[in-house]
């Protein structure tokens, strides 16, 4: 089904979103603060609006993709939102999403928040994912249109849920990057070829470790941190060893030290017999 959709914000991501909607046959009206960015989309069939209010007037679904929430709020300020569905795909904090959802509801609109788990080049292609939360009725109504941009996944009625899960996924990513950077510093300090270490040793090892995480999640959900793999005391000694080895090698273990602090704290409570999953309770 072809929908009438307004896209507010034509940065790298907004442009990719609008392109994928046009390619799927939707009627798309675009607006951007710097109007020149609309040109290539107009050439592909989009309608250009001079103001956000004009873009929204003719379209029941409004997709927002701007720098941040303050700019999203400013752009929607003078727009008639009654009866509209606002899907804000701008990255932000859960509290900002909840606040904007209330603000839109006060103006008679329905609100969905979205967390984009993709870069612009992935939009409209398999592998791209967008997490949504907020109005389930709006999600159900437009799920098919959303699917043109990326696989749509509804995560709950709390508008803050999609940004929270987005941040949780980024957290996992930063943890992995931190581990890689420390490993890279250690390996290069010994002049071992980093490319070979990374592809033939580290990546297979990380994949094997990642495969254990669903079992860890079960332990955390159950609160039972008993382990048959390696207990906290063994890991405490291992981390001590690691940090010492880094220093002997002339490398700073700065990205590892926060984890060591939490392991030491948990072990000091006499919980050295538990597995590492118990660390979550220290957080
Ligand atoms: P860009 O920097 O390319 O675009 C930013 C957009 O915001 C432009 O349309 C810009 O308008 C507009 N903007 C900035 N400030 C204001 C303002 N005060 N009033 C009105 N418009 C404003 O960023 P992206 O498109 O890459 O990112 C947009 C959102 O998508 C961000 O929240 C980002 O986190 C998210 N995202 C991006 C990803 C990526 O890989 N790029 C991945 C996942 C999420 P103008 O053109 O006039 O400057």
Tab-separated table of C-alpha atoms and ligand atoms in Angstrom:
chain	number	residue	atom	x	y	z
A	1	UNK	CA	0.000	0.000	0.000
A	2	UNK	CA	1.360	3.368	-1.009
A	3	UNK	CA	1.425	5.931	1.832
A	4	UNK	CA	1.740	9.720	2.033
A	5	UNK	CA	4.781	10.432	4.172
A	6	UNK	CA	6.616	13.587	5.257
A	7	UNK	CA	10.345	13.307	5.983
A	8	UNK	CA	11.787	16.176	8.066
A	9	UNK	CA	15.575	16.259	8.007
A	10	UNK	CA	17.675	15.399	4.978
A	11	UNK	CA	21.100	14.797	6.453
A	12	UNK	CA	22.930	11.637	5.472
A	13	UNK	CA	20.412	9.428	7.284
A	14	UNK	CA	17.219	11.359	6.456
A	15	UNK	CA	18.157	11.332	2.763
A	16	UNK	CA	18.707	7.552	2.824
A	17	UNK	CA	15.357	7.041	4.590
A	18	UNK	CA	13.502	9.230	2.069
A	19	UNK	CA	15.205	7.461	-0.860
A	20	UNK	CA	14.159	4.024	0.393
A	21	UNK	CA	10.548	5.183	0.846
A	22	UNK	CA	10.480	6.638	-2.676
A	23	UNK	CA	12.005	3.448	-4.097
A	24	UNK	CA	9.192	1.447	-2.454
A	25	UNK	CA	6.597	3.603	-4.224
A	26	UNK	CA	5.454	5.849	-1.352
A	27	UNK	CA	4.527	9.505	-1.936
A	28	UNK	CA	7.155	11.453	-0.008
A	29	UNK	CA	7.226	15.145	0.899
A	30	UNK	CA	10.602	16.359	2.137
A	31	UNK	CA	11.782	19.343	4.155
A	32	UNK	CA	15.257	20.342	5.294
A	33	UNK	CA	16.622	23.458	7.014
A	34	UNK	CA	19.139	23.881	4.164
A	35	UNK	CA	16.754	23.537	1.192
A	36	UNK	CA	19.410	22.518	-1.366
A	37	UNK	CA	19.593	19.013	0.129
A	38	UNK	CA	16.074	18.301	-1.176
A	39	UNK	CA	17.180	18.661	-4.828
A	40	UNK	CA	18.355	15.075	-5.519
A	41	UNK	CA	15.242	13.647	-3.818
A	42	UNK	CA	12.932	15.876	-5.862
A	43	UNK	CA	14.675	14.513	-8.972
A	44	UNK	CA	13.686	11.030	-7.737
A	45	UNK	CA	10.028	11.990	-7.307
A	46	UNK	CA	9.769	13.621	-3.877
A	47	UNK	CA	7.755	16.809	-3.307
A	48	UNK	CA	9.643	19.688	-1.702
A	49	UNK	CA	7.989	21.626	1.146
A	50	UNK	CA	9.099	25.127	2.129
A	51	UNK	CA	8.296	24.694	5.815
A	52	UNK	CA	7.839	21.761	8.237
A	53	UNK	CA	4.174	22.779	8.631
A	54	UNK	CA	3.634	22.561	4.883
A	55	UNK	CA	5.325	19.128	4.725
A	56	UNK	CA	3.167	17.744	7.527
A	57	UNK	CA	-0.129	19.259	6.377
A	58	UNK	CA	-0.570	16.848	3.479
A	59	UNK	CA	0.796	13.706	5.166
A	60	UNK	CA	-0.533	11.588	8.044
A	61	UNK	CA	2.864	9.963	8.768
A	62	UNK	CA	5.757	12.259	9.721
A	63	UNK	CA	9.265	10.807	9.889
A	64	UNK	CA	11.745	13.016	11.734
A	65	UNK	CA	15.503	12.465	11.452
A	66	UNK	CA	17.468	15.446	12.746
A	67	UNK	CA	20.613	16.093	14.742
A	68	UNK	CA	19.054	15.778	18.210
A	69	UNK	CA	15.823	16.136	20.207
A	70	UNK	CA	16.062	19.900	20.772
A	71	UNK	CA	16.185	20.414	16.994
A	72	UNK	CA	13.323	17.905	16.495
A	73	UNK	CA	11.190	19.781	19.006
A	74	UNK	CA	12.061	23.163	17.448
A	75	UNK	CA	11.167	21.934	13.952
A	76	UNK	CA	7.777	20.567	15.136
A	77	UNK	CA	6.977	23.694	17.183
A	78	UNK	CA	4.657	25.434	14.708
A	79	UNK	CA	3.275	22.297	13.081
A	80	UNK	CA	-0.354	21.153	13.383
A	81	UNK	CA	0.057	17.620	14.766
A	82	UNK	CA	-3.559	16.627	15.538
A	83	UNK	CA	-4.308	13.262	13.922
A	84	UNK	CA	-0.698	12.787	12.757
A	85	UNK	CA	1.676	9.957	13.569
A	86	UNK	CA	5.149	11.273	14.395
A	87	UNK	CA	7.931	8.681	14.063
A	88	UNK	CA	11.057	10.310	15.459
A	89	UNK	CA	14.124	8.355	14.348
A	90	UNK	CA	16.583	10.898	15.766
A	91	UNK	CA	19.060	9.381	18.248
A	92	UNK	CA	18.488	10.450	21.851
A	93	UNK	CA	17.978	9.447	25.459
A	94	UNK	CA	14.945	7.534	26.796
A	95	UNK	CA	13.894	10.552	28.909
A	96	UNK	CA	13.938	12.803	25.839
A	97	UNK	CA	11.761	10.320	23.935
A	98	UNK	CA	9.204	10.170	26.762
A	99	UNK	CA	9.122	13.959	26.981
A	100	UNK	CA	8.614	14.399	23.234
A	101	UNK	CA	5.903	11.681	23.222
A	102	UNK	CA	3.966	13.635	25.864
A	103	UNK	CA	4.452	16.891	23.959
A	104	UNK	CA	3.134	15.326	20.715
A	105	UNK	CA	0.178	13.711	22.562
A	106	UNK	CA	-0.732	17.108	24.073
A	107	UNK	CA	-1.050	18.356	20.487
A	108	UNK	CA	-3.315	15.472	19.464
A	109	UNK	CA	-0.699	13.383	17.652
A	110	UNK	CA	0.496	9.816	18.171
A	111	UNK	CA	4.166	9.153	18.799
A	112	UNK	CA	6.640	6.461	17.916
A	113	UNK	CA	10.301	6.648	18.770
A	114	UNK	CA	12.884	4.827	16.692
A	115	UNK	CA	16.458	3.675	17.110
A	116	UNK	CA	18.236	3.157	13.791
A	117	UNK	CA	20.661	0.221	13.918
A	118	UNK	CA	22.282	0.889	10.551
A	119	UNK	CA	24.430	3.390	8.666
A	120	UNK	CA	22.883	5.283	5.720
A	121	UNK	CA	24.394	2.876	3.169
A	122	UNK	CA	22.494	-0.041	4.781
A	123	UNK	CA	19.052	1.611	4.644
A	124	UNK	CA	16.616	-0.218	2.359
A	125	UNK	CA	18.850	-3.303	2.370
A	126	UNK	CA	18.788	-6.574	4.303
A	127	UNK	CA	20.606	-6.300	7.627
A	128	UNK	CA	19.272	-2.849	8.537
A	129	UNK	CA	17.113	-2.740	11.652
A	130	UNK	CA	15.031	0.014	13.242
A	131	UNK	CA	13.705	-0.446	16.792
A	132	UNK	CA	10.376	1.283	17.509
A	133	UNK	CA	8.501	2.026	20.735
A	134	UNK	CA	5.463	4.061	21.737
A	135	UNK	CA	2.093	3.837	20.012
A	136	UNK	CA	1.605	0.200	18.978
A	137	UNK	CA	-1.478	1.136	16.978
A	138	UNK	CA	0.618	3.534	14.870
A	139	UNK	CA	3.318	0.908	14.454
A	140	UNK	CA	0.799	-1.668	13.219
A	141	UNK	CA	-0.738	0.878	10.845
A	142	UNK	CA	2.597	1.792	9.212
A	143	UNK	CA	4.695	-1.337	9.707
A	144	UNK	CA	4.675	-2.100	6.003
A	145	UNK	CA	5.894	1.409	5.082
A	146	UNK	CA	8.591	1.235	7.792
A	147	UNK	CA	9.792	-2.049	6.267
A	148	UNK	CA	10.932	-0.119	3.162
A	149	UNK	CA	13.622	1.586	5.286
A	150	UNK	CA	14.778	-1.330	7.455
A	151	UNK	CA	13.397	-4.344	9.299
A	152	UNK	CA	10.978	-2.766	11.800
A	153	UNK	CA	10.863	-4.219	15.346
A	154	UNK	CA	8.338	-3.002	17.937
A	155	UNK	CA	9.812	-3.097	21.459
A	156	UNK	CA	7.055	-1.790	23.748
A	157	UNK	CA	4.614	0.963	24.644
A	158	UNK	CA	7.157	2.981	26.663
A	159	UNK	CA	8.472	5.517	24.098
A	160	UNK	CA	11.842	5.369	25.875
A	161	UNK	CA	12.333	1.659	25.153
A	162	UNK	CA	13.694	1.917	21.586
A	163	UNK	CA	16.337	4.536	22.526
A	164	UNK	CA	17.236	2.534	25.634
A	165	UNK	CA	17.791	-0.639	23.581
A	166	UNK	CA	19.682	1.401	20.975
A	167	UNK	CA	22.013	2.642	23.748
A	168	UNK	CA	22.340	-0.899	25.141
A	169	UNK	CA	23.440	-2.177	21.734
A	170	UNK	CA	25.943	0.675	21.415
A	171	UNK	CA	27.199	-0.190	24.914
A	172	UNK	CA	27.884	-3.766	23.816
A	173	UNK	CA	29.682	-2.404	20.761
A	174	UNK	CA	31.858	0.010	22.768
A	175	UNK	CA	32.802	-2.788	25.166
A	176	UNK	CA	33.919	-4.894	22.235
A	177	UNK	CA	35.839	-1.977	20.702
A	178	UNK	CA	37.532	-1.299	24.068
A	179	UNK	CA	38.675	-4.927	24.239
A	180	UNK	CA	39.942	-4.801	20.677
A	181	UNK	CA	41.897	-1.574	21.237
A	182	UNK	CA	43.594	-2.904	24.387
A	183	UNK	CA	44.429	-6.167	22.609
A	184	UNK	CA	45.780	-4.203	19.632
A	185	UNK	CA	48.000	-2.101	21.909
A	186	UNK	CA	49.396	-5.233	23.570
A	187	UNK	CA	49.972	-7.085	20.303
A	188	UNK	CA	51.647	-4.140	18.550
A	189	UNK	CA	53.869	-3.547	21.607
A	190	UNK	CA	55.359	-6.976	20.842
A	191	UNK	CA	55.547	-6.153	17.089
A	192	UNK	CA	53.316	-9.096	16.187
A	193	UNK	CA	51.337	-8.493	12.923
A	194	UNK	CA	48.039	-7.013	14.115
A	195	UNK	CA	46.033	-7.886	10.973
A	196	UNK	CA	46.868	-11.540	11.297
A	197	UNK	CA	46.192	-11.567	15.045
A	198	UNK	CA	42.830	-9.870	14.482
A	199	UNK	CA	41.466	-12.050	11.703
A	200	UNK	CA	42.907	-15.437	12.571
A	201	UNK	CA	42.869	-15.309	16.390
A	202	UNK	CA	40.776	-12.524	17.899
A	203	UNK	CA	37.628	-12.512	15.740
A	204	UNK	CA	36.994	-16.299	15.961
A	205	UNK	CA	37.585	-16.093	19.740
A	206	UNK	CA	35.163	-13.174	20.155
A	207	UNK	CA	32.526	-14.970	18.080
A	208	UNK	CA	32.852	-18.049	20.320
A	209	UNK	CA	32.542	-15.850	23.428
A	210	UNK	CA	29.537	-13.964	22.012
A	211	UNK	CA	27.772	-17.276	21.471
A	212	UNK	CA	27.853	-17.827	25.271
A	213	UNK	CA	26.036	-14.571	26.030
A	214	UNK	CA	22.446	-15.860	25.735
A	215	UNK	CA	23.303	-18.379	28.504
A	216	UNK	CA	24.718	-15.507	30.605
A	217	UNK	CA	21.503	-13.560	30.014
A	218	UNK	CA	19.517	-16.521	31.408
A	219	UNK	CA	21.694	-16.536	34.534
A	220	UNK	CA	21.235	-12.805	35.030
A	221	UNK	CA	17.465	-13.105	34.588
A	222	UNK	CA	17.283	-15.980	37.073
A	223	UNK	CA	19.679	-14.363	39.584
A	224	UNK	CA	21.573	-17.677	39.827
A	225	UNK	CA	25.242	-16.912	39.165
A	226	UNK	CA	26.597	-20.393	39.873
A	227	UNK	CA	29.191	-21.345	37.251
A	228	UNK	CA	30.688	-24.464	35.747
A	229	UNK	CA	32.981	-22.399	33.471
A	230	UNK	CA	35.245	-20.140	35.552
A	231	UNK	CA	34.515	-18.453	38.834
A	232	UNK	CA	35.096	-14.853	39.825
A	233	UNK	CA	38.196	-15.661	41.896
A	234	UNK	CA	39.894	-17.195	38.855
A	235	UNK	CA	38.912	-14.148	36.790
A	236	UNK	CA	40.110	-11.797	39.531
A	237	UNK	CA	43.530	-13.453	39.454
A	238	UNK	CA	43.433	-13.446	35.641
A	239	UNK	CA	42.665	-9.724	35.517
A	240	UNK	CA	45.451	-8.992	38.039
A	241	UNK	CA	47.839	-10.916	35.821
A	242	UNK	CA	46.609	-9.133	32.712
A	243	UNK	CA	47.034	-5.649	34.162
A	244	UNK	CA	50.520	-6.504	35.408
A	245	UNK	CA	51.514	-7.960	32.034
A	246	UNK	CA	50.297	-4.795	30.280
A	247	UNK	CA	52.461	-2.609	32.514
A	248	UNK	CA	55.504	-4.856	32.047
A	249	UNK	CA	54.952	-4.524	28.303
A	250	UNK	CA	54.766	-0.704	28.583
A	251	UNK	CA	51.072	-0.551	27.672
A	252	UNK	CA	48.372	1.242	29.696
A	253	UNK	CA	45.458	-1.015	30.699
A	254	UNK	CA	43.148	1.996	31.109
A	255	UNK	CA	40.168	0.530	29.245
A	256	UNK	CA	40.350	-2.674	31.310
A	257	UNK	CA	40.741	-1.082	34.738
A	258	UNK	CA	37.041	-0.207	35.265
A	259	UNK	CA	36.155	-3.884	34.840
A	260	UNK	CA	38.903	-4.903	37.247
A	261	UNK	CA	37.458	-2.496	39.827
A	262	UNK	CA	34.037	-4.149	39.624
A	263	UNK	CA	35.511	-7.675	39.781
A	264	UNK	CA	37.559	-6.740	42.874
A	265	UNK	CA	34.498	-5.160	44.488
A	266	UNK	CA	32.388	-8.297	43.938
A	267	UNK	CA	35.156	-10.642	45.123
A	268	UNK	CA	35.609	-8.502	48.282
A	269	UNK	CA	31.993	-9.315	49.138
A	270	UNK	CA	32.974	-12.991	49.366
A	271	UNK	CA	31.319	-13.909	46.071
A	272	UNK	CA	34.448	-15.300	44.408
A	273	UNK	CA	32.732	-18.662	43.854
A	274	UNK	CA	30.165	-17.116	41.494
A	275	UNK	CA	30.523	-16.602	37.753
A	276	UNK	CA	31.187	-13.274	36.021
A	277	UNK	CA	27.459	-12.837	35.304
A	278	UNK	CA	27.068	-11.733	38.954
A	279	UNK	CA	28.957	-8.501	38.156
A	280	UNK	CA	25.738	-7.059	36.769
A	281	UNK	CA	24.447	-6.853	40.335
A	282	UNK	CA	27.300	-4.471	41.202
A	283	UNK	CA	26.071	-2.089	38.476
B	1	LIG	P1	23.632	14.850	9.479
B	1	LIG	O1	24.618	15.690	10.214
B	1	LIG	O2	23.996	14.362	8.135
B	1	LIG	O3	22.243	15.633	9.378
B	1	LIG	C1	21.730	16.372	10.453
B	1	LIG	C2	20.379	16.900	10.071
B	1	LIG	O4	19.853	17.676	11.145
B	1	LIG	C3	20.404	17.829	8.843
B	1	LIG	O5	19.197	17.670	8.145
B	1	LIG	C4	20.476	19.211	9.511
B	1	LIG	O6	20.006	20.246	8.688
B	1	LIG	C5	19.525	18.979	10.657
B	1	LIG	N1	19.647	19.938	11.752
B	1	LIG	C6	20.677	20.062	12.623
B	1	LIG	N2	20.406	21.041	13.523
B	1	LIG	C7	19.187	21.529	13.187
B	1	LIG	C8	18.352	22.552	13.726
B	1	LIG	N3	18.728	23.245	14.805
B	1	LIG	N4	17.167	22.786	13.130
B	1	LIG	C9	16.793	22.082	12.041
B	1	LIG	N5	17.522	21.115	11.475
B	1	LIG	C10	18.715	20.836	12.047
B	1	LIG	O7	23.291	13.647	10.467
B	1	LIG	P2	22.668	12.206	10.102
B	1	LIG	O8	21.645	12.356	9.040
B	1	LIG	O9	23.773	11.246	9.937
B	1	LIG	O10	21.968	11.862	11.482
B	1	LIG	C11	20.640	12.239	11.785
B	1	LIG	C12	20.163	11.408	12.958
B	1	LIG	O11	20.233	10.023	12.603
B	1	LIG	C13	21.040	11.598	14.220
B	1	LIG	O12	20.228	11.610	15.363
B	1	LIG	C14	21.907	10.363	14.190
B	1	LIG	O13	22.369	9.980	15.472
B	1	LIG	C15	20.944	9.325	13.616
B	1	LIG	N6	21.660	8.168	13.078
B	1	LIG	C16	22.628	8.353	12.132
B	1	LIG	C17	23.391	7.281	11.701
B	1	LIG	C18	24.475	7.439	10.679
B	1	LIG	O14	25.219	6.479	10.467
B	1	LIG	N7	24.569	8.574	9.994
B	1	LIG	C19	23.173	5.926	12.273
B	1	LIG	C20	22.073	5.834	13.208
B	1	LIG	C21	21.376	6.936	13.614
B	1	LIG	P3	21.013	20.998	7.677
B	1	LIG	O15	21.128	20.105	6.479
B	1	LIG	O16	20.327	22.269	7.399
B	1	LIG	O17	22.309	21.173	8.409
